[in-house]
Amino acid sequence: MKVGDKAPLFEGITDTGEKFSLADYIGKYNIVLYFYPKDDTPGCTREACAFRDNWNLLQGYDVVVIGISSDDVESHKKFKQKYNLPFILVSDPDKKIRELYGAKGFILPARITFVIDKKGIIRHIYNSQLNPENHVKEALKTLEMLKKEEESVS
């Protein structure tokens, strides 16, 4: 995947056990889709909490945030409750969604964030295993740019 590509559509199961379809959000919201290695590990917890701690800022951008790892629904549910995460977690146990986005990684599963605009186009990709808190900062910069683009059109 690269910037400018159409985001691949996928379906999965959320932390609440409900079916999730990316297609339901395209055309309505900007989307921050972030892949992370594992629930409740130090880096992944810092990353998830950075998205949580910036939630009020994110809400200003007409955005839905989706975290994806191969953990099961029950693990996602516990992780979300433990850290009071306000966004959707999707389980990808067979790593098919990760594969669609080329977010595989080498030793560890990749920590990579995609910002997708309302038209379903990937506008930014940030790949950093070692700077988990930067993922939300990168997403916010891109969302600000998208907001300015929308305002200049209207």
Tab-separated table of C-alpha atoms in Angstrom:
chain	number	residue	atom	x	y	z
A	1	MET	CA	0.000	0.000	0.000
A	2	LYS	CA	1.096	3.537	-0.694
A	3	VAL	CA	-0.308	7.031	-0.329
A	4	GLY	CA	-2.893	7.619	-3.064
A	5	ASP	CA	-4.079	3.999	-3.143
A	6	LYS	CA	-7.703	3.139	-2.492
A	7	ALA	CA	-7.969	1.589	0.970
A	8	PRO	CA	-8.825	-2.119	0.759
A	9	LEU	CA	-12.229	-2.908	2.231
A	10	PHE	CA	-12.451	-5.568	4.926
A	11	GLU	CA	-14.742	-7.016	7.525
A	12	GLY	CA	-13.924	-8.220	11.014
A	13	ILE	CA	-15.263	-8.653	14.537
A	14	THR	CA	-14.999	-5.819	17.080
A	15	ASP	CA	-14.193	-5.878	20.781
A	16	THR	CA	-17.950	-6.031	21.442
A	17	GLY	CA	-18.362	-9.112	19.232
A	18	GLU	CA	-20.156	-7.163	16.498
A	19	LYS	CA	-19.421	-7.378	12.791
A	20	PHE	CA	-17.361	-4.471	11.462
A	21	SER	CA	-17.180	-3.421	7.824
A	22	LEU	CA	-14.866	-0.629	6.651
A	23	ALA	CA	-17.308	0.044	3.794
A	24	ASP	CA	-19.826	1.375	6.352
A	25	TYR	CA	-17.463	4.266	7.179
A	26	ILE	CA	-16.159	5.242	3.723
A	27	GLY	CA	-17.948	8.350	2.462
A	28	LYS	CA	-18.947	9.410	5.989
A	29	TYR	CA	-15.737	9.744	8.006
A	30	ASN	CA	-12.017	10.155	7.798
A	31	ILE	CA	-10.520	6.931	9.123
A	32	VAL	CA	-7.438	6.312	11.238
A	33	LEU	CA	-6.622	2.633	10.910
A	34	TYR	CA	-3.758	1.495	13.056
A	35	PHE	CA	-2.170	-1.930	13.229
A	36	TYR	CA	-0.348	-2.870	16.415
A	37	PRO	CA	1.421	-6.039	17.596
A	38	LYS	CA	-0.375	-7.114	20.805
A	39	ASP	CA	-2.912	-6.011	23.429
A	40	ASP	CA	-1.624	-4.885	26.818
A	41	THR	CA	2.097	-4.859	25.983
A	42	PRO	CA	4.138	-1.743	26.879
A	43	GLY	CA	4.458	-0.150	23.411
A	44	CYS	CA	0.940	-1.043	22.310
A	45	THR	CA	-0.514	0.279	25.543
A	46	ARG	CA	1.376	3.575	25.116
A	47	GLU	CA	0.103	3.843	21.539
A	48	ALA	CA	-3.525	3.086	22.448
A	49	CYS	CA	-3.414	5.480	25.420
A	50	ALA	CA	-1.955	8.224	23.190
A	51	PHE	CA	-5.002	7.871	20.909
A	52	ARG	CA	-7.242	7.904	24.012
A	53	ASP	CA	-5.494	10.935	25.525
A	54	ASN	CA	-5.902	12.863	22.259
A	55	TRP	CA	-9.526	11.787	21.809
A	56	ASN	CA	-10.934	15.305	22.247
A	57	LEU	CA	-8.594	16.632	19.541
A	58	LEU	CA	-9.445	13.744	17.225
A	59	GLN	CA	-13.172	14.407	17.594
A	60	GLY	CA	-12.690	17.760	15.860
A	61	TYR	CA	-11.881	15.960	12.612
A	62	ASP	CA	-14.944	13.862	11.820
A	63	VAL	CA	-12.900	10.706	12.296
A	64	VAL	CA	-13.308	7.093	13.320
A	65	VAL	CA	-10.309	5.345	14.896
A	66	ILE	CA	-9.850	1.598	14.457
A	67	GLY	CA	-7.103	-0.419	16.139
A	68	ILE	CA	-6.289	-3.848	14.682
A	69	SER	CA	-4.220	-6.717	16.037
A	70	SER	CA	-4.426	-10.506	15.852
A	71	ASP	CA	-5.637	-10.730	19.464
A	72	ASP	CA	-9.052	-12.317	19.942
A	73	VAL	CA	-12.270	-10.468	20.797
A	74	GLU	CA	-12.016	-11.271	24.521
A	75	SER	CA	-8.446	-9.892	24.713
A	76	HIS	CA	-9.569	-6.704	22.905
A	77	LYS	CA	-12.504	-6.333	25.279
A	78	LYS	CA	-10.238	-6.568	28.367
A	79	PHE	CA	-7.630	-4.215	26.860
A	80	LYS	CA	-10.302	-1.655	25.981
A	81	GLN	CA	-11.887	-1.804	29.451
A	82	LYS	CA	-8.582	-1.732	31.345
A	83	TYR	CA	-7.422	1.474	29.621
A	84	ASN	CA	-10.831	3.019	28.923
A	85	LEU	CA	-10.208	3.155	25.157
A	86	PRO	CA	-12.943	5.111	23.323
A	87	PHE	CA	-12.390	3.621	19.856
A	88	ILE	CA	-13.053	0.387	17.974
A	89	LEU	CA	-10.694	-2.579	18.207
A	90	VAL	CA	-10.968	-5.206	15.467
A	91	SER	CA	-9.685	-8.749	15.810
A	92	ASP	CA	-7.589	-10.094	12.915
A	93	PRO	CA	-6.665	-13.606	14.142
A	94	ASP	CA	-5.680	-14.967	10.727
A	95	LYS	CA	-3.817	-11.739	9.826
A	96	LYS	CA	-5.845	-11.338	6.605
A	97	ILE	CA	-6.537	-7.615	7.175
A	98	ARG	CA	-2.866	-7.043	7.990
A	99	GLU	CA	-1.987	-8.823	4.739
A	100	LEU	CA	-4.414	-6.664	2.708
A	101	TYR	CA	-2.585	-3.548	3.947
A	102	GLY	CA	0.921	-4.983	3.657
A	103	ALA	CA	1.374	-4.435	7.408
A	104	LYS	CA	3.187	-7.656	8.152
A	105	GLY	CA	6.519	-6.719	9.744
A	106	PHE	CA	9.541	-8.988	10.115
A	107	ILE	CA	10.041	-10.365	13.621
A	108	LEU	CA	7.137	-8.522	15.242
A	109	PRO	CA	3.906	-7.594	13.480
A	110	ALA	CA	4.280	-4.048	12.124
A	111	ARG	CA	3.099	-0.985	14.042
A	112	ILE	CA	1.695	1.072	11.194
A	113	THR	CA	-1.006	3.731	10.903
A	114	PHE	CA	-3.023	4.603	7.809
A	115	VAL	CA	-5.059	7.798	7.498
A	116	ILE	CA	-7.850	7.318	4.970
A	117	ASP	CA	-9.950	10.216	3.690
A	118	LYS	CA	-13.726	10.210	3.275
A	119	LYS	CA	-13.355	9.037	-0.331
A	120	GLY	CA	-11.481	5.933	0.825
A	121	ILE	CA	-8.052	7.079	-0.352
A	122	ILE	CA	-4.971	6.463	1.787
A	123	ARG	CA	-3.559	9.916	2.522
A	124	HIS	CA	-0.801	9.107	5.001
A	125	ILE	CA	1.124	6.052	6.217
A	126	TYR	CA	3.252	6.125	9.341
A	127	ASN	CA	5.345	3.066	10.145
A	128	SER	CA	7.299	3.122	13.411
A	129	GLN	CA	7.754	0.240	15.806
A	130	LEU	CA	9.769	2.290	18.309
A	131	ASN	CA	7.724	5.512	18.567
A	132	PRO	CA	4.228	4.337	19.526
A	133	GLU	CA	3.091	7.755	20.787
A	134	ASN	CA	3.968	9.416	17.463
A	135	HIS	CA	1.239	7.539	15.593
A	136	VAL	CA	-1.520	9.792	16.928
A	137	LYS	CA	0.596	12.926	16.276
A	138	GLU	CA	1.122	11.889	12.654
A	139	ALA	CA	-2.581	11.114	12.267
A	140	LEU	CA	-3.574	14.500	13.711
A	141	LYS	CA	-1.261	16.357	11.286
A	142	THR	CA	-2.865	14.574	8.338
A	143	LEU	CA	-6.402	15.116	9.658
A	144	GLU	CA	-5.647	18.847	9.994
A	145	MET	CA	-4.503	18.912	6.348
A	146	LEU	CA	-7.679	17.061	5.253
A	147	LYS	CA	-9.844	19.519	7.196
A	148	LYS	CA	-8.148	22.467	5.468
A	149	GLU	CA	-8.686	20.800	2.068
A	150	GLU	CA	-12.399	20.309	2.840
A	151	GLU	CA	-12.781	23.917	3.988
A	152	SER	CA	-11.105	25.281	0.862
A	153	VAL	CA	-13.539	23.313	-1.337
A	154	SER	CA	-16.680	24.424	0.491
